[in-house]
C-alpha atoms as an extended CHARMM CRD file, in Angstrom:
* protein
*
       284  EXT
         1         1  MET       CA            111.8820000000       93.1950000000      107.5990000000  PROA      1               0.0000000000
         2         2  LYS       CA            112.3070000000       90.0680000000      105.5130000000  PROA      2               0.0000000000
         3         3  GLN       CA            114.6100000000       89.5300000000      102.5560000000  PROA      3               0.0000000000
         4         4  GLN       CA            114.0810000000       86.7290000000      100.0900000000  PROA      4               0.0000000000
         5         5  ILE       CA            115.0070000000       85.7200000000       96.5770000000  PROA      5               0.0000000000
         6         6  ILE       CA            112.2320000000       83.9910000000       94.6600000000  PROA      6               0.0000000000
         7         7  LYS       CA            112.9200000000       82.1540000000       91.4440000000  PROA      7               0.0000000000
         8         8  THR       CA            109.7020000000       81.3230000000       89.6460000000  PROA      8               0.0000000000
         9         9  LYS       CA            109.3820000000       77.8000000000       88.3490000000  PROA      9               0.0000000000
        10        10  LYS       CA            106.1150000000       77.1370000000       86.5610000000  PROA      10              0.0000000000
        11        11  SER       CA            106.4080000000       78.8580000000       83.2190000000  PROA      11              0.0000000000
        12        12  ARG       CA            109.5280000000       81.0330000000       83.1510000000  PROA      12              0.0000000000
        13        13  ASP       CA            113.0410000000       81.5160000000       84.4410000000  PROA      13              0.0000000000
        14        14  TYR       CA            112.7200000000       84.7640000000       86.3540000000  PROA      14              0.0000000000
        15        15  THR       CA            114.0770000000       85.9480000000       89.6930000000  PROA      15              0.0000000000
        16        16  LEU       CA            112.5190000000       88.4190000000       92.1300000000  PROA      16              0.0000000000
        17        17  ASN       CA            114.8210000000       89.9740000000       94.7280000000  PROA      17              0.0000000000
        18        18  VAL       CA            112.2370000000       90.7630000000       97.3860000000  PROA      18              0.0000000000
        19        19  GLU       CA            112.3580000000       92.7620000000      100.5960000000  PROA      19              0.0000000000
        20        20  ILE       CA            109.2040000000       92.8590000000      102.7290000000  PROA      20              0.0000000000
        21        21  PHE       CA            108.5730000000       95.5750000000      105.3270000000  PROA      21              0.0000000000
        22        22  ASN       CA            105.9320000000       95.3110000000      108.0540000000  PROA      22              0.0000000000
        23        23  SER       CA            105.4320000000       99.0670000000      108.4290000000  PROA      23              0.0000000000
        24        24  ALA       CA            106.2140000000      102.4410000000      106.8930000000  PROA      24              0.0000000000
        25        25  ALA       CA            108.3170000000      103.2930000000      109.9560000000  PROA      25              0.0000000000
        26        26  GLU       CA            110.4990000000      100.2520000000      109.3470000000  PROA      26              0.0000000000
        27        27  LEU       CA            110.9840000000      101.1890000000      105.6860000000  PROA      27              0.0000000000
        28        28  GLU       CA            111.9110000000      104.7620000000      106.6260000000  PROA      28              0.0000000000
        29        29  ARG       CA            114.4270000000      103.6060000000      109.2470000000  PROA      29              0.0000000000
        30        30  VAL       CA            116.1020000000      101.1340000000      106.9060000000  PROA      30              0.0000000000
        31        31  ASN       CA            116.2730000000      103.5300000000      103.9480000000  PROA      31              0.0000000000
        32        32  LYS       CA            117.8930000000      106.2550000000      106.0580000000  PROA      32              0.0000000000
        33        33  SER       CA            120.4190000000      103.8690000000      107.6300000000  PROA      33              0.0000000000
        34        34  ARG       CA            121.7710000000      102.2990000000      104.4380000000  PROA      34              0.0000000000
        35        35  LYS       CA            124.4550000000      103.5310000000      102.1120000000  PROA      35              0.0000000000
        36        36  LEU       CA            124.5060000000      103.3910000000       98.3310000000  PROA      36              0.0000000000
        37        37  ARG       CA            125.6290000000      100.0760000000       96.8640000000  PROA      37              0.0000000000
        38        38  PRO       CA            128.9950000000      100.3440000000       95.0910000000  PROA      38              0.0000000000
        39        39  ASP       CA            127.3980000000       99.2430000000       91.8180000000  PROA      39              0.0000000000
        40        40  THR       CA            124.5350000000      101.7600000000       91.9410000000  PROA      40              0.0000000000
        41        41  TYR       CA            123.8430000000      103.4840000000       88.6430000000  PROA      41              0.0000000000
        42        42  CYS       CA            123.8110000000      107.1340000000       89.6460000000  PROA      42              0.0000000000
        43        43  TYR       CA            120.5270000000      108.7630000000       88.8330000000  PROA      43              0.0000000000
        44        44  ASP       CA            120.1550000000      112.3100000000       90.0150000000  PROA      44              0.0000000000
        45        45  THR       CA            117.7210000000      111.9570000000       92.8970000000  PROA      45              0.0000000000
        46        46  SER       CA            119.3760000000      114.6860000000       94.9190000000  PROA      46              0.0000000000
        47        47  GLU       CA            117.4720000000      117.2390000000       96.9580000000  PROA      47              0.0000000000
        48        48  SER       CA            117.9550000000      119.8540000000       94.2410000000  PROA      48              0.0000000000
        49        49  ASP       CA            116.6120000000      117.5220000000       91.5340000000  PROA      49              0.0000000000
        50        50  VAL       CA            113.4930000000      116.7090000000       93.5760000000  PROA      50              0.0000000000
        51        51  GLU       CA            112.8590000000      120.4170000000       94.0960000000  PROA      51              0.0000000000
        52        52  CYS       CA            113.4380000000      121.2030000000       90.4220000000  PROA      52              0.0000000000
        53        53  ARG       CA            111.1120000000      118.4160000000       89.1840000000  PROA      53              0.0000000000
        54        54  SER       CA            108.4850000000      118.5980000000       91.9030000000  PROA      54              0.0000000000
        55        55  ASP       CA            105.6520000000      117.9830000000       89.4070000000  PROA      55              0.0000000000
        56        56  TRP       CA            107.2140000000      114.6010000000       88.5650000000  PROA      56              0.0000000000
        57        57  TYR       CA            108.1260000000      113.5810000000       92.1090000000  PROA      57              0.0000000000
        58        58  GLY       CA            104.9280000000      114.9660000000       93.6440000000  PROA      58              0.0000000000
        59        59  VAL       CA            106.9100000000      116.6790000000       96.4380000000  PROA      59              0.0000000000
        60        60  SER       CA            109.3280000000      119.5970000000       96.6290000000  PROA      60              0.0000000000
        61        61  SER       CA            111.9730000000      117.8100000000       98.7420000000  PROA      61              0.0000000000
        62        62  LYS       CA            113.0930000000      114.4240000000      100.0220000000  PROA      62              0.0000000000
        63        63  GLU       CA            112.3400000000      115.5900000000      103.5350000000  PROA      63              0.0000000000
        64        64  GLU       CA            108.7080000000      116.1820000000      102.5460000000  PROA      64              0.0000000000
        65        65  ALA       CA            108.4630000000      112.6730000000      101.0420000000  PROA      65              0.0000000000
        66        66  TYR       CA            109.7030000000      110.9920000000      104.2100000000  PROA      66              0.0000000000
        67        67  LYS       CA            107.4850000000      113.1810000000      106.3900000000  PROA      67              0.0000000000
        68        68  LEU       CA            104.4650000000      111.9870000000      104.4020000000  PROA      68              0.0000000000
        69        69  LEU       CA            105.6310000000      108.3900000000      104.7630000000  PROA      69              0.0000000000
        70        70  HSD       CA            106.0310000000      108.8660000000      108.5100000000  PROA      70              0.0000000000
        71        71  ASP       CA            102.9760000000      111.0010000000      109.3320000000  PROA      71              0.0000000000
        72        72  GLY       CA            100.5410000000      109.9800000000      106.5970000000  PROA      72              0.0000000000
        73        73  TRP       CA             99.1390000000      112.0280000000      103.7270000000  PROA      73              0.0000000000
        74        74  SER       CA             96.0280000000      114.1330000000      104.2350000000  PROA      74              0.0000000000
        75        75  GLU       CA             95.6360000000      116.2020000000      101.0570000000  PROA      75              0.0000000000
        76        76  LYS       CA             93.1100000000      113.7890000000       99.5000000000  PROA      76              0.0000000000
        77        77  LEU       CA             91.8790000000      112.4900000000      102.8410000000  PROA      77              0.0000000000
        78        78  HSD       CA             88.5100000000      114.2720000000      102.8530000000  PROA      78              0.0000000000
        79        79  GLU       CA             87.6900000000      112.9950000000       99.3760000000  PROA      79              0.0000000000
        80        80  MET       CA             88.4710000000      109.3920000000      100.3280000000  PROA      80              0.0000000000
        81        81  ARG       CA             86.7660000000      109.6070000000      103.7400000000  PROA      81              0.0000000000
        82        82  THR       CA             83.5200000000      110.4830000000      101.9860000000  PROA      82              0.0000000000
        83        83  LEU       CA             83.6990000000      107.0310000000      100.4440000000  PROA      83              0.0000000000
        84        84  ALA       CA             85.1020000000      105.3520000000      103.5600000000  PROA      84              0.0000000000
        85        85  ASN       CA             82.1550000000      106.4670000000      105.6990000000  PROA      85              0.0000000000
        86        86  LYS       CA             80.2040000000      103.6730000000      104.0270000000  PROA      86              0.0000000000
        87        87  VAL       CA             82.6300000000      100.9820000000      105.1510000000  PROA      87              0.0000000000
        88        88  LYS       CA             81.5030000000       98.6410000000      107.9160000000  PROA      88              0.0000000000
        89        89  THR       CA             84.1820000000       98.0110000000      110.5280000000  PROA      89              0.0000000000
        90        90  ASN       CA             86.3940000000       95.0960000000      109.4740000000  PROA      90              0.0000000000
        91        91  GLY       CA             84.0550000000       94.3490000000      106.5820000000  PROA      91              0.0000000000
        92        92  SER       CA             82.1630000000       91.8500000000      108.7330000000  PROA      92              0.0000000000
        93        93  GLY       CA             79.6820000000       91.6560000000      111.5540000000  PROA      93              0.0000000000
        94        94  LYS       CA             76.5780000000       89.7980000000      112.6570000000  PROA      94              0.0000000000
        95        95  ARG       CA             73.0880000000       89.8160000000      111.2100000000  PROA      95              0.0000000000
        96        96  ILE       CA             70.2690000000       90.0930000000      113.7690000000  PROA      96              0.0000000000
        97        97  THR       CA             67.2020000000       87.9240000000      113.1690000000  PROA      97              0.0000000000
        98        98  PHE       CA             63.9620000000       87.9350000000      115.1740000000  PROA      98              0.0000000000
        99        99  GLN       CA             61.9010000000       84.9100000000      116.2110000000  PROA      99              0.0000000000
       100       100  ASN       CA             59.1030000000       83.8720000000      118.5690000000  PROA      100             0.0000000000
       101       101  ASN       CA             60.2700000000       82.1150000000      121.7160000000  PROA      101             0.0000000000
       102       102  VAL       CA             59.1990000000       81.2890000000      125.2710000000  PROA      102             0.0000000000
       103       103  THR       CA             61.5780000000       84.0190000000      126.4750000000  PROA      103             0.0000000000
       104       104  GLY       CA             62.5420000000       87.3260000000      124.9190000000  PROA      104             0.0000000000
       105       105  PHE       CA             62.6490000000       91.0870000000      125.2570000000  PROA      105             0.0000000000
       106       106  ALA       CA             59.0620000000       91.9230000000      124.2830000000  PROA      106             0.0000000000
       107       107  PRO       CA             55.6860000000       90.1010000000      124.1610000000  PROA      107             0.0000000000
       108       108  VAL       CA             53.6240000000       89.3690000000      121.0650000000  PROA      108             0.0000000000
       109       109  VAL       CA             50.3490000000       90.5760000000      122.5500000000  PROA      109             0.0000000000
       110       110  PRO       CA             47.8510000000       88.4450000000      120.5170000000  PROA      110             0.0000000000
       111       111  LEU       CA             49.8530000000       85.2860000000      121.2620000000  PROA      111             0.0000000000
       112       112  ALA       CA             50.1690000000       86.1800000000      124.9680000000  PROA      112             0.0000000000
       113       113  ILE       CA             46.4030000000       86.7460000000      125.2120000000  PROA      113             0.0000000000
       114       114  MET       CA             45.8710000000       83.2630000000      123.7900000000  PROA      114             0.0000000000
       115       115  ASN       CA             48.3180000000       81.9590000000      126.4000000000  PROA      115             0.0000000000
       116       116  LEU       CA             50.5500000000       80.3780000000      123.7330000000  PROA      116             0.0000000000
       117       117  PRO       CA             54.0680000000       79.3890000000      124.8280000000  PROA      117             0.0000000000
       118       118  ASN       CA             56.0010000000       81.1470000000      122.0140000000  PROA      118             0.0000000000
       119       119  SER       CA             54.5970000000       84.5730000000      122.8380000000  PROA      119             0.0000000000
       120       120  MET       CA             57.8520000000       86.5110000000      123.2590000000  PROA      120             0.0000000000
       121       121  ILE       CA             60.0600000000       88.1440000000      120.6320000000  PROA      121             0.0000000000
       122       122  ASP       CA             63.6550000000       86.9260000000      120.8480000000  PROA      122             0.0000000000
       123       123  THR       CA             66.7710000000       87.8150000000      118.8390000000  PROA      123             0.0000000000
       124       124  ARG       CA             69.4040000000       85.5950000000      117.3120000000  PROA      124             0.0000000000
       125       125  MET       CA             72.7970000000       86.7360000000      116.0570000000  PROA      125             0.0000000000
       126       126  LYS       CA             73.7320000000       85.0680000000      112.7870000000  PROA      126             0.0000000000
       127       127  PRO       CA             77.4470000000       85.4580000000      111.9170000000  PROA      127             0.0000000000
       128       128  ILE       CA             78.1810000000       86.7260000000      108.4240000000  PROA      128             0.0000000000
       129       129  LYS       CA             81.0440000000       84.9430000000      106.7320000000  PROA      129             0.0000000000
       130       130  SER       CA             83.2650000000       87.3260000000      104.7890000000  PROA      130             0.0000000000
       131       131  LYS       CA             85.4220000000       86.4190000000      101.8520000000  PROA      131             0.0000000000
       132       132  VAL       CA             89.0550000000       87.4890000000      102.2530000000  PROA      132             0.0000000000
       133       133  VAL       CA             90.5590000000       89.1990000000       99.2000000000  PROA      133             0.0000000000
       134       134  ARG       CA             94.3500000000       89.5460000000       99.0020000000  PROA      134             0.0000000000
       135       135  ILE       CA             95.6130000000       92.4160000000       96.8590000000  PROA      135             0.0000000000
       136       136  ILE       CA             99.0760000000       93.3740000000       95.6260000000  PROA      136             0.0000000000
       137       137  TYR       CA             99.1940000000       96.8370000000       94.0610000000  PROA      137             0.0000000000
       138       138  ASN       CA            102.3400000000       97.8900000000       92.2160000000  PROA      138             0.0000000000
       139       139  ILE       CA            102.3790000000      101.6950000000       92.0100000000  PROA      139             0.0000000000
       140       140  GLY       CA            105.2040000000      101.7460000000       89.4190000000  PROA      140             0.0000000000
       141       141  CYS       CA            104.6410000000      103.4710000000       86.0530000000  PROA      141             0.0000000000
       142       142  ASN       CA            106.6940000000      104.6260000000       83.0820000000  PROA      142             0.0000000000
       143       143  ALA       CA            108.7810000000      107.7690000000       83.4890000000  PROA      143             0.0000000000
       144       144  CYS       CA            106.4460000000      109.6670000000       81.1470000000  PROA      144             0.0000000000
       145       145  THR       CA            103.4590000000      108.9690000000       83.4260000000  PROA      145             0.0000000000
       146       146  SER       CA            102.2760000000      112.1090000000       85.1960000000  PROA      146             0.0000000000
       147       147  SER       CA            101.9310000000      112.4510000000       88.9420000000  PROA      147             0.0000000000
       148       148  ASP       CA             98.1970000000      113.0610000000       88.5040000000  PROA      148             0.0000000000
       149       149  THR       CA             97.7950000000      109.7410000000       86.6970000000  PROA      149             0.0000000000
       150       150  ILE       CA             99.6230000000      107.8530000000       89.4530000000  PROA      150             0.0000000000
       151       151  LEU       CA             97.3790000000      109.5760000000       92.0220000000  PROA      151             0.0000000000
       152       152  LYS       CA             94.2360000000      108.6440000000       90.1110000000  PROA      152             0.0000000000
       153       153  ASN       CA             95.3250000000      105.0120000000       89.7320000000  PROA      153             0.0000000000
       154       154  GLY       CA             95.8480000000      104.6500000000       93.4690000000  PROA      154             0.0000000000
       155       155  MET       CA             92.5960000000      106.3780000000       94.3910000000  PROA      155             0.0000000000
       156       156  ASN       CA             90.6990000000      103.9620000000       92.1580000000  PROA      156             0.0000000000
       157       157  VAL       CA             92.2930000000      101.0180000000       93.9700000000  PROA      157             0.0000000000
       158       158  ILE       CA             91.2990000000      102.4290000000       97.3820000000  PROA      158             0.0000000000
       159       159  GLU       CA             87.7650000000      103.2080000000       96.1980000000  PROA      159             0.0000000000
       160       160  ALA       CA             87.4100000000       99.6190000000       94.9600000000  PROA      160             0.0000000000
       161       161  VAL       CA             88.5770000000       98.2900000000       98.3490000000  PROA      161             0.0000000000
       162       162  ILE       CA             86.1340000000      100.5730000000      100.1890000000  PROA      162             0.0000000000
       163       163  ASN       CA             83.2470000000       99.3750000000       98.0250000000  PROA      163             0.0000000000
       164       164  LEU       CA             84.3080000000       95.7520000000       98.4940000000  PROA      164             0.0000000000
       165       165  GLU       CA             84.4770000000       95.9940000000      102.2800000000  PROA      165             0.0000000000
       166       166  ASN       CA             81.1410000000       97.7550000000      102.2970000000  PROA      166             0.0000000000
       167       167  SER       CA             79.7750000000       94.6510000000      100.5660000000  PROA      167             0.0000000000
       168       168  GLY       CA             81.0950000000       92.3540000000      103.3160000000  PROA      168             0.0000000000
       169       169  TYR       CA             84.5130000000       91.4120000000      101.9500000000  PROA      169             0.0000000000
       170       170  ARG       CA             87.7040000000       91.7100000000      103.9930000000  PROA      170             0.0000000000
       171       171  CYS       CA             90.7920000000       92.9600000000      102.1740000000  PROA      171             0.0000000000
       172       172  GLU       CA             94.4910000000       92.4190000000      102.7450000000  PROA      172             0.0000000000
       173       173  ILE       CA             96.7130000000       94.9050000000      100.8910000000  PROA      173             0.0000000000
       174       174  LEU       CA            100.4010000000       94.8110000000      100.0190000000  PROA      174             0.0000000000
       175       175  ALA       CA            101.9470000000       97.8870000000       98.3920000000  PROA      175             0.0000000000
       176       176  MET       CA            104.5870000000       96.8770000000       95.8550000000  PROA      176             0.0000000000
       177       177  GLN       CA            107.2630000000       98.4810000000       93.7230000000  PROA      177             0.0000000000
       178       178  ALA       CA            109.1210000000       96.4120000000       91.1570000000  PROA      178             0.0000000000
       179       179  TYR       CA            112.2760000000       97.6180000000       89.4060000000  PROA      179             0.0000000000
       180       180  ALA       CA            112.7920000000       95.4690000000       86.3330000000  PROA      180             0.0000000000
       181       181  GLY       CA            115.2010000000       95.2200000000       83.4000000000  PROA      181             0.0000000000
       182       182  GLY       CA            118.0970000000       97.5420000000       82.7450000000  PROA      182             0.0000000000
       183       183  CYS       CA            120.8810000000       95.1370000000       83.7460000000  PROA      183             0.0000000000
       184       184  SER       CA            122.3830000000       91.8030000000       82.7940000000  PROA      184             0.0000000000
       185       185  PRO       CA            121.0090000000       89.2150000000       83.2530000000  PROA      185             0.0000000000
       186       186  TYR       CA            117.7140000000       90.7820000000       82.2610000000  PROA      186             0.0000000000
       187       187  ASN       CA            115.4520000000       88.1160000000       83.7590000000  PROA      187             0.0000000000
       188       188  SER       CA            115.1900000000       89.6440000000       87.2400000000  PROA      188             0.0000000000
       189       189  ALA       CA            113.5420000000       92.4520000000       89.1790000000  PROA      189             0.0000000000
       190       190  ASP       CA            114.0790000000       94.1180000000       92.5650000000  PROA      190             0.0000000000
       191       191  VAL       CA            110.8320000000       94.1540000000       94.5430000000  PROA      191             0.0000000000
       192       192  LEU       CA            109.8800000000       96.3110000000       97.5260000000  PROA      192             0.0000000000
       193       193  MET       CA            106.8330000000       95.0650000000       99.4490000000  PROA      193             0.0000000000
       194       194  LEU       CA            105.1370000000       97.0230000000      102.2450000000  PROA      194             0.0000000000
       195       195  LYS       CA            102.3350000000       95.5190000000      104.3220000000  PROA      195             0.0000000000
       196       196  ILE       CA             99.5370000000       98.0740000000      104.3260000000  PROA      196             0.0000000000
       197       197  LYS       CA             96.4750000000       96.3590000000      105.7530000000  PROA      197             0.0000000000
       198       198  ASP       CA             95.5770000000       92.9740000000      107.2310000000  PROA      198             0.0000000000
       199       199  ALA       CA             92.2210000000       91.4620000000      106.3870000000  PROA      199             0.0000000000
       200       200  ASN       CA             90.9350000000       92.0060000000      109.9410000000  PROA      200             0.0000000000
       201       201  GLN       CA             91.9690000000       95.6690000000      110.1230000000  PROA      201             0.0000000000
       202       202  PRO       CA             89.6340000000       98.5320000000      109.2400000000  PROA      202             0.0000000000
       203       203  MET       CA             90.9110000000      100.8960000000      106.5800000000  PROA      203             0.0000000000
       204       204  ASP       CA             93.1670000000      103.5850000000      108.0610000000  PROA      204             0.0000000000
       205       205  LEU       CA             93.1140000000      106.0000000000      105.1480000000  PROA      205             0.0000000000
       206       206  LYS       CA             95.7360000000      108.4500000000      106.3970000000  PROA      206             0.0000000000
       207       207  ARG       CA             98.2100000000      105.6060000000      106.8920000000  PROA      207             0.0000000000
       208       208  VAL       CA             97.6420000000      103.7900000000      103.5940000000  PROA      208             0.0000000000
       209       209  MET       CA             97.1650000000      106.6620000000      101.1490000000  PROA      209             0.0000000000
       210       210  PHE       CA            100.8000000000      107.7260000000      100.7200000000  PROA      210             0.0000000000
       211       211  PRO       CA            102.1730000000      104.2180000000       99.9550000000  PROA      211             0.0000000000
       212       212  LEU       CA             99.2900000000      103.4030000000       97.6000000000  PROA      212             0.0000000000
       213       213  ILE       CA             98.6860000000      106.7310000000       95.8730000000  PROA      213             0.0000000000
       214       214  HSD       CA            101.5460000000      109.1960000000       96.0340000000  PROA      214             0.0000000000
       215       215  PRO       CA            104.1890000000      109.2930000000       93.2420000000  PROA      215             0.0000000000
       216       216  ALA       CA            106.8850000000      110.1960000000       95.7990000000  PROA      216             0.0000000000
       217       217  MET       CA            106.4640000000      106.7370000000       97.3440000000  PROA      217             0.0000000000
       218       218  PHE       CA            107.7220000000      105.3540000000       94.0460000000  PROA      218             0.0000000000
       219       219  ARG       CA            110.0340000000      108.0840000000       92.7690000000  PROA      219             0.0000000000
       220       220  VAL       CA            111.6690000000      109.1760000000       96.0380000000  PROA      220             0.0000000000
       221       221  VAL       CA            111.2870000000      106.5400000000       98.7720000000  PROA      221             0.0000000000
       222       222  GLY       CA            111.3670000000      103.6680000000       96.2910000000  PROA      222             0.0000000000
       223       223  PHE       CA            114.3440000000      104.9750000000       94.3540000000  PROA      223             0.0000000000
       224       224  ASP       CA            116.2460000000      105.3670000000       97.6340000000  PROA      224             0.0000000000
       225       225  TRP       CA            115.4220000000      101.7730000000       98.5070000000  PROA      225             0.0000000000
       226       226  GLN       CA            116.4600000000      100.4580000000       95.0990000000  PROA      226             0.0000000000
       227       227  ASP       CA            119.8110000000      102.2780000000       95.3080000000  PROA      227             0.0000000000
       228       228  THR       CA            120.6910000000      100.7570000000       98.6870000000  PROA      228             0.0000000000
       229       229  CYS       CA            119.0110000000       97.3290000000       98.9560000000  PROA      229             0.0000000000
       230       230  PRO       CA            121.7880000000       94.7040000000       99.4010000000  PROA      230             0.0000000000
       231       231  ILE       CA            120.0150000000       92.1090000000       97.2460000000  PROA      231             0.0000000000
       232       232  GLY       CA            119.1500000000       94.6310000000       94.5220000000  PROA      232             0.0000000000
       233       233  LYS       CA            120.9850000000       95.2440000000       91.2470000000  PROA      233             0.0000000000
       234       234  SER       CA            122.1260000000       98.3960000000       89.5120000000  PROA      234             0.0000000000
       235       235  ARG       CA            119.6100000000       99.1230000000       86.7530000000  PROA      235             0.0000000000
       236       236  SER       CA            120.0750000000      101.7780000000       84.1030000000  PROA      236             0.0000000000
       237       237  ALA       CA            116.3000000000      101.7130000000       83.5250000000  PROA      237             0.0000000000
       238       238  LYS       CA            115.3820000000      102.3870000000       87.1220000000  PROA      238             0.0000000000
       239       239  GLY       CA            111.6370000000      102.2820000000       87.6400000000  PROA      239             0.0000000000
       240       240  ARG       CA            110.7700000000      100.3270000000       84.5060000000  PROA      240             0.0000000000
       241       241  PRO       CA            107.4060000000       98.6120000000       85.1890000000  PROA      241             0.0000000000
       242       242  LEU       CA            107.4100000000       94.8570000000       85.6090000000  PROA      242             0.0000000000
       243       243  SER       CA            104.6560000000       94.6010000000       83.0060000000  PROA      243             0.0000000000
       244       244  ARG       CA            107.0450000000       95.9480000000       80.3630000000  PROA      244             0.0000000000
       245       245  GLU       CA            109.5390000000       93.1680000000       81.0220000000  PROA      245             0.0000000000
       246       246  VAL       CA            107.3220000000       90.1580000000       81.6630000000  PROA      246             0.0000000000
       247       247  SER       CA            104.4020000000       88.8190000000       79.6650000000  PROA      247             0.0000000000
       248       248  ASN       CA            101.4760000000       87.5840000000       81.7890000000  PROA      248             0.0000000000
       249       249  VAL       CA            102.7780000000       89.4240000000       84.8360000000  PROA      249             0.0000000000
       250       250  ASP       CA             99.7150000000       88.2880000000       86.8350000000  PROA      250             0.0000000000
       251       251  GLU       CA            100.8610000000       84.6780000000       86.4810000000  PROA      251             0.0000000000
       252       252  LEU       CA            104.3810000000       85.5960000000       87.6020000000  PROA      252             0.0000000000
       253       253  ILE       CA            103.0480000000       87.2010000000       90.8020000000  PROA      253             0.0000000000
       254       254  LYS       CA            100.8600000000       84.1910000000       91.5640000000  PROA      254             0.0000000000
       255       255  GLU       CA            103.8300000000       81.8800000000       91.0500000000  PROA      255             0.0000000000
       256       256  ALA       CA            105.9160000000       83.9680000000       93.4240000000  PROA      256             0.0000000000
       257       257  PHE       CA            103.4540000000       84.8990000000       96.1690000000  PROA      257             0.0000000000
       258       258  GLY       CA            100.5110000000       82.5080000000       95.8830000000  PROA      258             0.0000000000
       259       259  GLU       CA             97.4780000000       81.7750000000       93.7360000000  PROA      259             0.0000000000
       260       260  ASP       CA             95.1120000000       83.6610000000       96.0400000000  PROA      260             0.0000000000
       261       261  TYR       CA             96.6000000000       87.1210000000       95.3140000000  PROA      261             0.0000000000
       262       262  TYR       CA             95.0900000000       89.6280000000       92.9020000000  PROA      262             0.0000000000
       263       263  TYR       CA             97.7990000000       91.7290000000       91.2540000000  PROA      263             0.0000000000
       264       264  PHE       CA             97.3270000000       95.2380000000       89.8580000000  PROA      264             0.0000000000
       265       265  ASP       CA            100.1010000000       96.9350000000       87.9170000000  PROA      265             0.0000000000
       266       266  GLY       CA            100.1210000000      100.7500000000       87.9580000000  PROA      266             0.0000000000
       267       267  GLN       CA            101.0500000000      100.9510000000       84.2900000000  PROA      267             0.0000000000
       268       268  GLN       CA             98.2400000000       98.6190000000       83.2670000000  PROA      268             0.0000000000
       269       269  MET       CA             95.7330000000      100.4360000000       85.4970000000  PROA      269             0.0000000000
       270       270  CYS       CA             96.0420000000      103.7510000000       83.6490000000  PROA      270             0.0000000000
       271       271  GLY       CA             92.5440000000      104.6710000000       82.4750000000  PROA      271             0.0000000000
       272       272  LYS       CA             90.8320000000      101.8560000000       84.4200000000  PROA      272             0.0000000000
       273       273  SER       CA             87.9820000000      102.7630000000       86.7770000000  PROA      273             0.0000000000
       274       274  ALA       CA             87.3510000000      101.7370000000       90.3760000000  PROA      274             0.0000000000
       275       275  SER       CA             84.3730000000       99.6500000000       89.2430000000  PROA      275             0.0000000000
       276       276  HSD       CA             86.6520000000       97.7710000000       86.7980000000  PROA      276             0.0000000000
       277       277  ILE       CA             89.0120000000       96.8970000000       89.6750000000  PROA      277             0.0000000000
       278       278  GLU       CA             86.1010000000       95.9590000000       91.9330000000  PROA      278             0.0000000000
       279       279  ASN       CA             84.6630000000       93.5900000000       89.3250000000  PROA      279             0.0000000000
       280       280  ILE       CA             88.0110000000       91.8150000000       88.9930000000  PROA      280             0.0000000000
       281       281  LEU       CA             88.2660000000       91.3900000000       92.7530000000  PROA      281             0.0000000000
       282       282  LYS       CA             84.7380000000       89.9730000000       92.8900000000  PROA      282             0.0000000000
       283       283  GLY       CA             85.6070000000       87.5490000000       90.1290000000  PROA      283             0.0000000000
       284       284  ALA       CA             83.1210000000       89.1310000000       87.7610000000  PROA      284             0.0000000000
């Protein structure tokens, strides 16, 4: 776990209170061990509220949300695995080329009959260089956004990554939640980052689907984090998307985390297809 406060410098005066987790298990442990900050604006995220508004949270209890975070989410797994079956391990490999040589695994009969030296078929392994694509996906959406829309947004992101890796790219993914506005000063946001996938790792769908797709990651696990994070702030507009508070949010993310990251905001991705995301990542 890493805490940091980033104040952007290039084009705006804005502060990101960031906490980075290396795994879902670490996030679960920290969330369950912390207590509410004294300044926390009390939203009703109790067990009874989650059960009552299960369509909005995407789960019927907090316990279910944390079980999905811990064990992985399998409800949409078959649908995504159909796409993932096309992915080549690690998005890279080696291309085999054939050539005539004095040694090899099989003879070229006409050449051998003529007693020519290069009469054997040999193989050469040519490494394929893969472009690394770094992705930050912020699942956060407006309160009026349905669970189904959040699910669809995340599935489009994963489908785009699958297609990209099938084309020889290697993808690094960070799952993000940004809680912006709703307090004074208004030029700040609390940011939860969870490392989902390194560029050299194959896609583990069961492990990545809940943090990237499920509304409970945002509206249960994320709300718990925002209520307890020591460097966070009490925000009456809990869950307000970063894109509603900051113009050119892509530039803000690049200023904060590096120019080589592609940023996708859940609110802005509503209605966008997987091919649209894929084209952006390819620089099309």
